[in-house]
Amino acid sequence: MVRFDLDGLEVFFPYPRIYLEQHQYMRSLKQSLDAGGHCLLEMPTGTGKTVCLLSLITSYQYANPSAGKLVYCTRTVPEMNSVMEELGTVLAYRSEELQKQEMENMENSRPSDDIEDTAMGPPRGDNGDDGSSPQKKKARRVYSAKKKKNDDGKPPMGPIIDGRGAGGSGILALCLSSRRNMCVHERVMAESDREAVDSACRDMTSSWVIEASQKNPGSVETCSYYDNFQAAGESTTMPSGVYDLEELQKWGKQKGWCPYYLTRQAINHANILVYNYQYMLDPKVAKMVSKELESETIVVFDEAHNIDSVCIEALSVTINDRGLEQATRSLGRLSSEVSRQKASDSQRLQQEYQNLVNGLIDQGLLDAPANDAALGSVSSVGSKSEILLLQLIHKSSMYISIHRMF
């Protein structure tokens, strides 16, 4: 494992050796972070660019707490899982190194007379003899760091509760994906595709469904995981750790909370986020997920040559004959409803107009017409309205003149 200084930054690299190209890659990345600007870096596939990115940026965050959170955007779910596993390796190595450093500091700070030489015994007469019997050396305290890999060869994932947390500094690293990849409700998981999963989830978590369930319990089906998450309120916190999709589902089942909504809430408190391009680039999705990210956020687009196609897909609409026919029928119904509302509004406006004129006549502000037909209507706004307005102005002028006289 390599722990080295890169232009004043201590970098934790979790592998035995580092290639020259990786060192140059990380140096360029650090220069971009120091400058607070953008950068475009290219490395061939298989040269370890992911571990370079994660090692350098997490080390930079550790040395500069004000650097902001890391948002790592991937294209596919397998790539997301790969990044989370590599991140777990990087943070586990850093935690191990910091723990070793702490042990060494504790050992060096101990008084030198705590450990006695094996050839020396206690002072003569301390135990009733002449000190001729040999005395064993006082045992040293041995510290052992936590193993960096699990039995299956993967780094520790999920909550890490050891007083220091993930990375030795309490890091919270999350990944976010669609409901299809995060849901733990058995009936919803049985749906065939993403659209069906989203629809089934909304049918049990929409505000009107929750309201109907509260008014009449049992009348509609709701999601127990979402209900428990809502009921827990502010107590739905997550301990430090590295959570991939599998660990988020485990944690959600253990707590009885919805992993999808739990993660969406926790991303504001996370130090590292890993999610799909769409959560950053698609305006419809980004306004729900990424709108509250602080300006200091470090954003990484892995495999960035795919950005143009993702943007095209996010901002494109596919229209077929069936959709056009449905839109035509909807427009017909909308036109009929608008016409009905206009007729209703016209009648109400006419009635309000007549009530206004009658009220002015009753107060003596207008002269009474010879007959009801003389009141006119809203549709004949021209002459009738102008006459009423002139009468009001004339009456007002008379009242002002009388007031000045007295």
C-alpha positions as CSV (number, residue, x, y, z in Angstrom):
1,M,0.0,0.0,0.0
2,V,1.2,3.5,-0.8
3,R,0.9,6.6,1.3
4,F,2.8,9.5,-0.3
5,D,3.0,13.2,-0.5
6,L,1.8,14.9,-3.7
7,D,2.7,18.6,-3.8
8,G,1.9,19.0,-0.1
9,L,-1.2,16.7,-0.1
10,E,-1.0,13.3,1.7
11,V,-2.6,10.7,-0.6
12,F,-3.8,7.3,0.5
13,F,-3.5,4.9,-2.4
14,P,-4.7,1.3,-1.4
15,Y,-2.3,-0.7,-3.7
16,P,1.3,-1.8,-3.3
17,R,2.6,0.3,-6.2
18,I,1.6,3.3,-8.3
19,Y,2.5,3.8,-12.0
20,L,4.0,7.0,-13.3
21,E,0.9,7.7,-15.4
22,Q,-1.3,7.4,-12.3
23,H,0.9,9.8,-10.4
24,Q,0.8,12.3,-13.3
25,Y,-3.0,11.9,-13.5
26,M,-3.5,12.6,-9.8
27,R,-1.2,15.6,-10.0
28,S,-3.2,17.2,-12.8
29,L,-6.4,16.5,-10.9
30,K,-5.0,18.2,-7.8
31,Q,-4.0,21.2,-9.8
32,S,-7.6,21.5,-11.0
33,L,-9.0,21.2,-7.5
34,D,-6.6,23.9,-6.2
35,A,-7.5,26.2,-9.1
36,G,-11.3,25.6,-8.5
37,G,-11.9,25.1,-12.2
38,H,-12.8,22.4,-14.6
39,C,-10.6,19.7,-16.1
40,L,-10.8,17.0,-18.8
41,L,-8.5,14.0,-18.1
42,E,-8.1,10.9,-20.3
43,M,-6.6,7.5,-19.4
44,P,-6.9,4.2,-21.2
45,T,-9.3,1.6,-19.9
46,G,-7.7,-0.6,-17.3
47,T,-5.1,1.8,-16.1
48,G,-6.8,2.5,-12.7
49,K,-8.4,5.8,-13.3
50,T,-11.2,5.1,-10.9
51,V,-8.9,4.4,-7.9
52,C,-6.8,7.5,-8.9
53,L,-9.9,9.7,-8.8
54,L,-11.2,8.3,-5.5
55,S,-7.8,8.2,-3.8
56,L,-6.9,11.8,-4.7
57,I,-10.3,13.4,-4.1
58,T,-11.0,11.7,-0.8
59,S,-7.5,12.6,0.4
60,Y,-8.2,16.2,-0.8
61,Q,-11.5,16.2,1.2
62,Y,-9.8,14.9,4.3
63,A,-7.1,17.6,4.1
64,N,-9.5,20.3,3.1
65,P,-12.9,19.9,5.0
66,S,-14.3,22.9,3.1
67,A,-13.8,21.3,-0.3
68,G,-17.4,20.1,-0.4
69,K,-18.9,16.7,-1.2
70,L,-17.9,14.4,-4.1
71,V,-20.6,13.6,-6.6
72,Y,-19.5,10.7,-8.9
73,C,-21.7,10.2,-11.9
74,T,-21.7,6.8,-13.7
75,R,-23.5,5.5,-16.7
76,T,-24.8,2.1,-15.6
77,V,-25.6,0.3,-12.3
78,P,-22.7,-2.2,-12.6
79,E,-20.3,0.8,-12.9
80,M,-21.9,2.3,-9.9
81,N,-21.4,-0.9,-7.9
82,S,-17.8,-1.0,-9.0
83,V,-17.1,2.5,-7.9
84,M,-18.7,1.9,-4.5
85,E,-16.5,-1.2,-4.0
86,E,-13.3,0.7,-5.0
87,L,-14.4,3.5,-2.7
88,G,-14.8,1.0,0.2
89,T,-11.2,-0.2,-0.5
90,V,-9.8,3.3,-0.5
91,L,-11.6,4.4,2.7
92,A,-10.7,1.1,4.5
93,Y,-7.0,1.6,3.7
94,R,-7.1,5.2,5.0
95,S,-8.9,4.1,8.2
96,E,-6.2,1.4,8.7
97,E,-3.4,3.9,8.2
98,L,-4.8,6.5,10.5
99,Q,-5.4,3.9,13.2
100,K,-1.8,2.7,12.9
101,Q,-0.6,6.3,13.1
102,E,-2.7,6.8,16.3
103,M,-1.2,3.6,17.8
104,E,2.3,4.8,17.1
105,N,1.6,8.2,18.6
106,M,0.2,6.5,21.7
107,E,3.2,4.1,21.9
108,N,5.7,7.0,21.5
109,S,4.0,9.1,24.2
110,R,4.3,6.3,26.8
111,P,7.0,6.9,29.5
112,S,10.1,4.8,28.8
113,D,10.2,3.2,32.3
114,D,6.8,1.5,31.6
115,I,8.8,-1.3,29.8
116,E,11.6,-2.8,31.8
117,D,14.5,-4.8,30.4
118,T,14.3,-8.5,30.8
119,A,17.7,-8.7,32.5
120,M,16.5,-6.5,35.3
121,G,14.4,-7.6,38.2
122,P,12.5,-5.6,40.8
123,P,14.5,-3.8,43.5
124,R,16.0,-6.0,46.1
125,G,13.6,-6.9,48.9
126,D,10.4,-5.9,47.0
127,N,9.0,-9.5,47.0
128,G,10.8,-10.7,50.1
129,D,13.9,-12.3,48.3
130,D,17.3,-11.0,47.4
131,G,16.3,-10.3,43.8
132,S,18.3,-13.2,42.4
133,S,15.3,-14.8,40.7
134,P,14.8,-13.6,37.1
135,Q,11.8,-11.3,36.5
136,K,9.9,-11.4,33.2
137,K,9.5,-8.4,31.0
138,K,6.3,-6.5,31.3
139,A,4.0,-7.4,28.4
140,R,3.6,-4.9,25.7
141,R,0.1,-4.0,24.6
142,V,-0.6,-5.2,21.1
143,Y,-3.0,-3.4,18.8
144,S,-4.5,-5.0,15.8
145,A,-6.2,-3.0,13.0
146,K,-9.4,-4.2,11.5
147,K,-9.0,-6.3,8.4
148,K,-9.4,-4.4,5.2
149,K,-11.2,-7.1,3.3
150,N,-14.1,-9.4,4.1
151,D,-14.0,-13.1,3.7
152,D,-15.3,-12.8,0.2
153,G,-12.5,-10.4,-0.7
154,K,-14.6,-7.3,-0.8
155,P,-14.0,-4.2,1.4
156,P,-16.2,-3.5,4.4
157,M,-19.5,-2.1,3.3
158,G,-22.6,-0.8,5.1
159,P,-22.5,1.0,8.5
160,I,-19.1,1.2,10.2
161,I,-19.5,1.9,13.9
162,D,-16.1,1.8,15.5
163,G,-15.8,5.3,17.0
164,R,-14.1,6.7,13.9
165,G,-16.5,5.7,11.1
166,A,-15.6,5.1,7.4
167,G,-12.3,6.4,6.3
168,G,-11.3,7.1,9.9
169,S,-13.2,10.4,9.7
170,G,-16.9,9.5,9.8
171,I,-17.5,9.5,6.0
172,L,-21.0,8.8,4.7
173,A,-21.0,7.5,1.2
174,L,-24.2,6.6,-0.7
175,C,-25.4,5.6,-4.1
176,L,-28.7,6.4,-5.6
177,S,-30.6,4.6,-8.3
178,S,-34.2,4.1,-9.5
179,R,-36.9,2.5,-7.5
180,R,-36.5,-0.7,-9.4
181,N,-33.0,-1.1,-8.0
182,M,-33.8,0.0,-4.5
183,C,-37.3,-1.1,-3.6
184,V,-37.8,-3.8,-1.0
185,H,-41.6,-4.1,-1.2
186,E,-42.4,-7.6,-2.4
187,R,-45.4,-6.8,-4.6
188,V,-43.7,-3.8,-6.2
189,M,-40.5,-5.8,-6.8
190,A,-42.5,-8.4,-8.7
191,E,-43.4,-5.9,-11.5
192,S,-41.7,-6.5,-14.8
193,D,-40.2,-3.2,-15.8
194,R,-39.1,0.2,-14.5
195,E,-42.3,2.1,-15.5
196,A,-44.4,-0.5,-13.8
197,V,-42.3,-0.4,-10.6
198,D,-42.5,3.4,-10.5
199,S,-46.3,3.3,-11.1
200,A,-46.9,0.7,-8.4
201,C,-44.7,2.7,-5.9
202,R,-46.6,6.0,-6.6
203,D,-49.9,4.2,-6.2
204,M,-49.0,3.4,-2.6
205,T,-47.0,6.5,-1.6
206,S,-48.8,9.5,-3.3
207,S,-50.1,12.2,-1.0
208,W,-53.8,11.5,-1.9
209,V,-53.3,7.8,-1.1
210,I,-51.8,8.6,2.3
211,E,-54.7,11.0,3.0
212,A,-57.3,8.5,2.0
213,S,-55.7,5.8,4.2
214,Q,-55.6,8.1,7.2
215,K,-59.3,9.0,6.8
216,N,-60.4,5.4,6.2
217,P,-57.7,2.9,7.3
218,G,-57.5,-0.2,5.1
219,S,-59.5,1.4,2.2
220,V,-56.3,1.7,0.0
221,E,-53.1,-0.2,0.0
222,T,-50.0,1.7,1.2
223,C,-46.3,0.8,1.6
224,S,-45.4,-0.1,5.2
225,Y,-41.7,0.8,4.5
226,Y,-42.7,4.3,3.3
227,D,-45.2,4.7,6.2
228,N,-42.6,3.8,8.8
229,F,-40.1,6.1,7.1
230,Q,-42.6,9.0,7.3
231,A,-43.5,8.2,10.9
232,A,-39.8,8.1,12.0
233,G,-39.4,11.7,10.9
234,E,-36.0,13.3,11.9
235,S,-34.8,10.0,13.5
236,T,-34.2,8.5,10.0
237,T,-30.5,9.1,10.1
238,M,-27.8,6.9,8.7
239,P,-24.5,6.1,10.5
240,S,-21.1,6.5,8.8
241,G,-20.3,3.9,6.2
242,V,-20.1,3.0,2.6
243,Y,-23.5,1.9,1.3
244,D,-24.0,0.3,-2.1
245,L,-27.4,-0.7,-3.4
246,E,-27.3,-4.1,-1.6
247,E,-26.4,-2.5,1.7
248,L,-29.0,0.2,1.4
249,Q,-31.7,-2.5,0.9
250,K,-30.3,-4.4,3.9
251,W,-30.4,-1.3,6.1
252,G,-33.9,-0.4,4.9
253,K,-35.2,-3.9,5.7
254,Q,-33.5,-3.8,9.1
255,K,-35.0,-0.5,10.0
256,G,-38.3,-1.0,8.2
257,W,-37.7,2.1,6.1
258,C,-37.9,2.7,2.4
259,P,-34.3,2.7,1.0
260,Y,-35.2,4.9,-1.9
261,Y,-36.8,7.7,0.0
262,L,-34.3,7.3,2.9
263,T,-31.4,7.8,0.5
264,R,-33.0,10.8,-1.2
265,Q,-33.3,12.4,2.2
266,A,-29.8,11.4,3.3
267,I,-27.9,12.8,0.3
268,N,-27.9,16.3,1.7
269,H,-25.8,14.9,4.6
270,A,-23.6,12.6,2.7
271,N,-19.9,13.3,1.9
272,I,-19.8,11.2,-1.2
273,L,-22.6,10.4,-3.7
274,V,-22.6,8.0,-6.6
275,Y,-25.4,8.0,-9.0
276,N,-26.4,8.0,-12.7
277,Y,-25.8,10.8,-15.2
278,Q,-29.6,11.6,-15.4
279,Y,-29.6,12.7,-11.7
280,M,-27.3,15.5,-12.7
281,L,-28.1,16.2,-16.4
282,D,-31.8,15.5,-16.8
283,P,-33.7,18.7,-15.7
284,K,-36.8,16.7,-14.7
285,V,-34.8,14.5,-12.3
286,A,-32.1,17.0,-11.3
287,K,-34.6,19.5,-9.9
288,M,-35.7,16.8,-7.4
289,V,-32.3,15.4,-6.4
290,S,-29.4,17.7,-7.2
291,K,-30.9,21.2,-6.8
292,E,-29.7,21.6,-3.2
293,L,-26.1,20.6,-3.9
294,E,-23.7,23.3,-2.6
295,S,-21.6,25.3,-5.1
296,E,-18.3,23.7,-3.7
297,T,-19.4,20.2,-4.8
298,I,-16.8,18.2,-6.7
299,V,-18.6,16.6,-9.7
300,V,-16.9,13.8,-11.6
301,F,-18.4,12.4,-14.9
302,D,-16.9,8.9,-15.4
303,E,-16.8,7.8,-19.1
304,A,-17.6,11.4,-20.0
305,H,-17.7,10.7,-23.8
306,N,-21.2,9.4,-23.1
307,I,-22.5,12.8,-21.9
308,D,-23.8,14.0,-25.3
309,S,-25.9,10.9,-25.9
310,V,-27.3,11.1,-22.3
311,C,-28.3,14.7,-22.8
312,I,-29.9,13.9,-26.2
313,E,-31.9,11.1,-24.6
314,A,-33.0,13.2,-21.6
315,L,-34.2,16.1,-23.7
316,S,-35.9,14.1,-26.5
317,V,-39.5,13.0,-26.7
318,T,-40.8,10.0,-28.6
319,I,-44.2,10.4,-30.2
320,N,-46.3,7.6,-31.9
321,D,-49.7,7.4,-33.5
322,R,-51.4,6.2,-30.3
323,G,-50.0,9.1,-28.4
324,L,-51.2,11.6,-31.0
325,E,-54.7,10.1,-31.0
326,Q,-54.9,10.3,-27.2
327,A,-53.7,13.9,-27.3
328,T,-56.4,14.7,-29.9
329,R,-59.2,13.2,-27.7
330,S,-57.8,15.0,-24.6
331,L,-57.8,18.4,-26.5
332,G,-61.4,17.8,-27.5
333,R,-62.5,17.2,-23.9
334,L,-60.5,20.2,-22.8
335,S,-62.1,22.4,-25.4
336,S,-65.6,21.3,-24.3
337,E,-64.8,22.0,-20.7
338,V,-63.4,25.4,-21.5
339,S,-66.6,26.3,-23.4
340,R,-68.7,25.1,-20.5
341,Q,-66.7,27.2,-18.0
342,K,-66.9,30.3,-20.3
343,A,-70.7,30.0,-20.5
344,S,-71.0,29.6,-16.7
345,D,-68.6,32.5,-16.1
346,S,-70.5,34.7,-18.5
347,Q,-73.8,34.1,-16.6
348,R,-72.1,34.8,-13.3
349,L,-70.5,38.0,-14.6
350,Q,-73.8,39.2,-15.9
351,Q,-75.5,38.6,-12.6
352,E,-72.7,40.4,-10.7
353,Y,-73.0,43.4,-13.1
354,Q,-76.7,43.7,-12.5
355,N,-76.2,43.4,-8.7
356,L,-73.6,46.2,-8.9
357,V,-75.9,48.5,-10.8
358,N,-78.9,47.8,-8.5
359,G,-76.7,48.6,-5.5
360,L,-75.6,51.9,-7.0
361,I,-79.2,52.8,-7.7
362,D,-80.3,51.9,-4.2
363,Q,-77.6,54.2,-2.8
364,G,-78.7,57.1,-5.0
365,L,-75.5,57.1,-7.0
366,L,-77.2,56.3,-10.3
367,D,-80.5,57.3,-11.7
368,A,-83.0,54.5,-11.9
369,P,-83.7,53.3,-15.5
370,A,-87.1,53.5,-17.0
371,N,-87.3,49.7,-17.2
372,D,-85.2,46.6,-16.5
373,A,-84.1,46.3,-20.1
374,A,-82.4,49.7,-19.8
375,L,-79.9,48.2,-17.4
376,G,-78.2,46.7,-20.4
377,S,-75.8,43.7,-20.1
378,V,-72.2,43.0,-19.9
379,S,-72.1,42.2,-23.6
380,S,-73.3,45.8,-24.4
381,V,-70.4,47.3,-22.6
382,G,-70.2,50.3,-25.1
383,S,-72.8,52.9,-24.5
384,K,-74.5,51.7,-21.3
385,S,-71.2,51.3,-19.4
386,E,-70.0,54.7,-20.5
387,I,-73.2,56.3,-19.4
388,L,-73.0,54.7,-16.0
389,L,-69.4,55.8,-15.6
390,L,-70.2,59.4,-16.6
391,Q,-73.0,59.4,-14.0
392,L,-70.7,58.2,-11.3
393,I,-68.1,60.9,-12.2
394,H,-70.8,63.6,-12.2
395,K,-72.2,62.5,-8.8
396,S,-68.7,62.4,-7.3
397,S,-67.9,65.9,-8.5
398,M,-71.1,67.2,-6.9
399,Y,-70.2,65.6,-3.6
400,I,-66.7,67.2,-3.7
401,S,-68.1,70.6,-4.5
402,I,-70.6,70.5,-1.6
403,H,-67.9,69.3,0.8
404,R,-65.7,72.3,-0.1
405,M,-68.6,74.8,0.3
406,F,-69.1,73.7,3.9
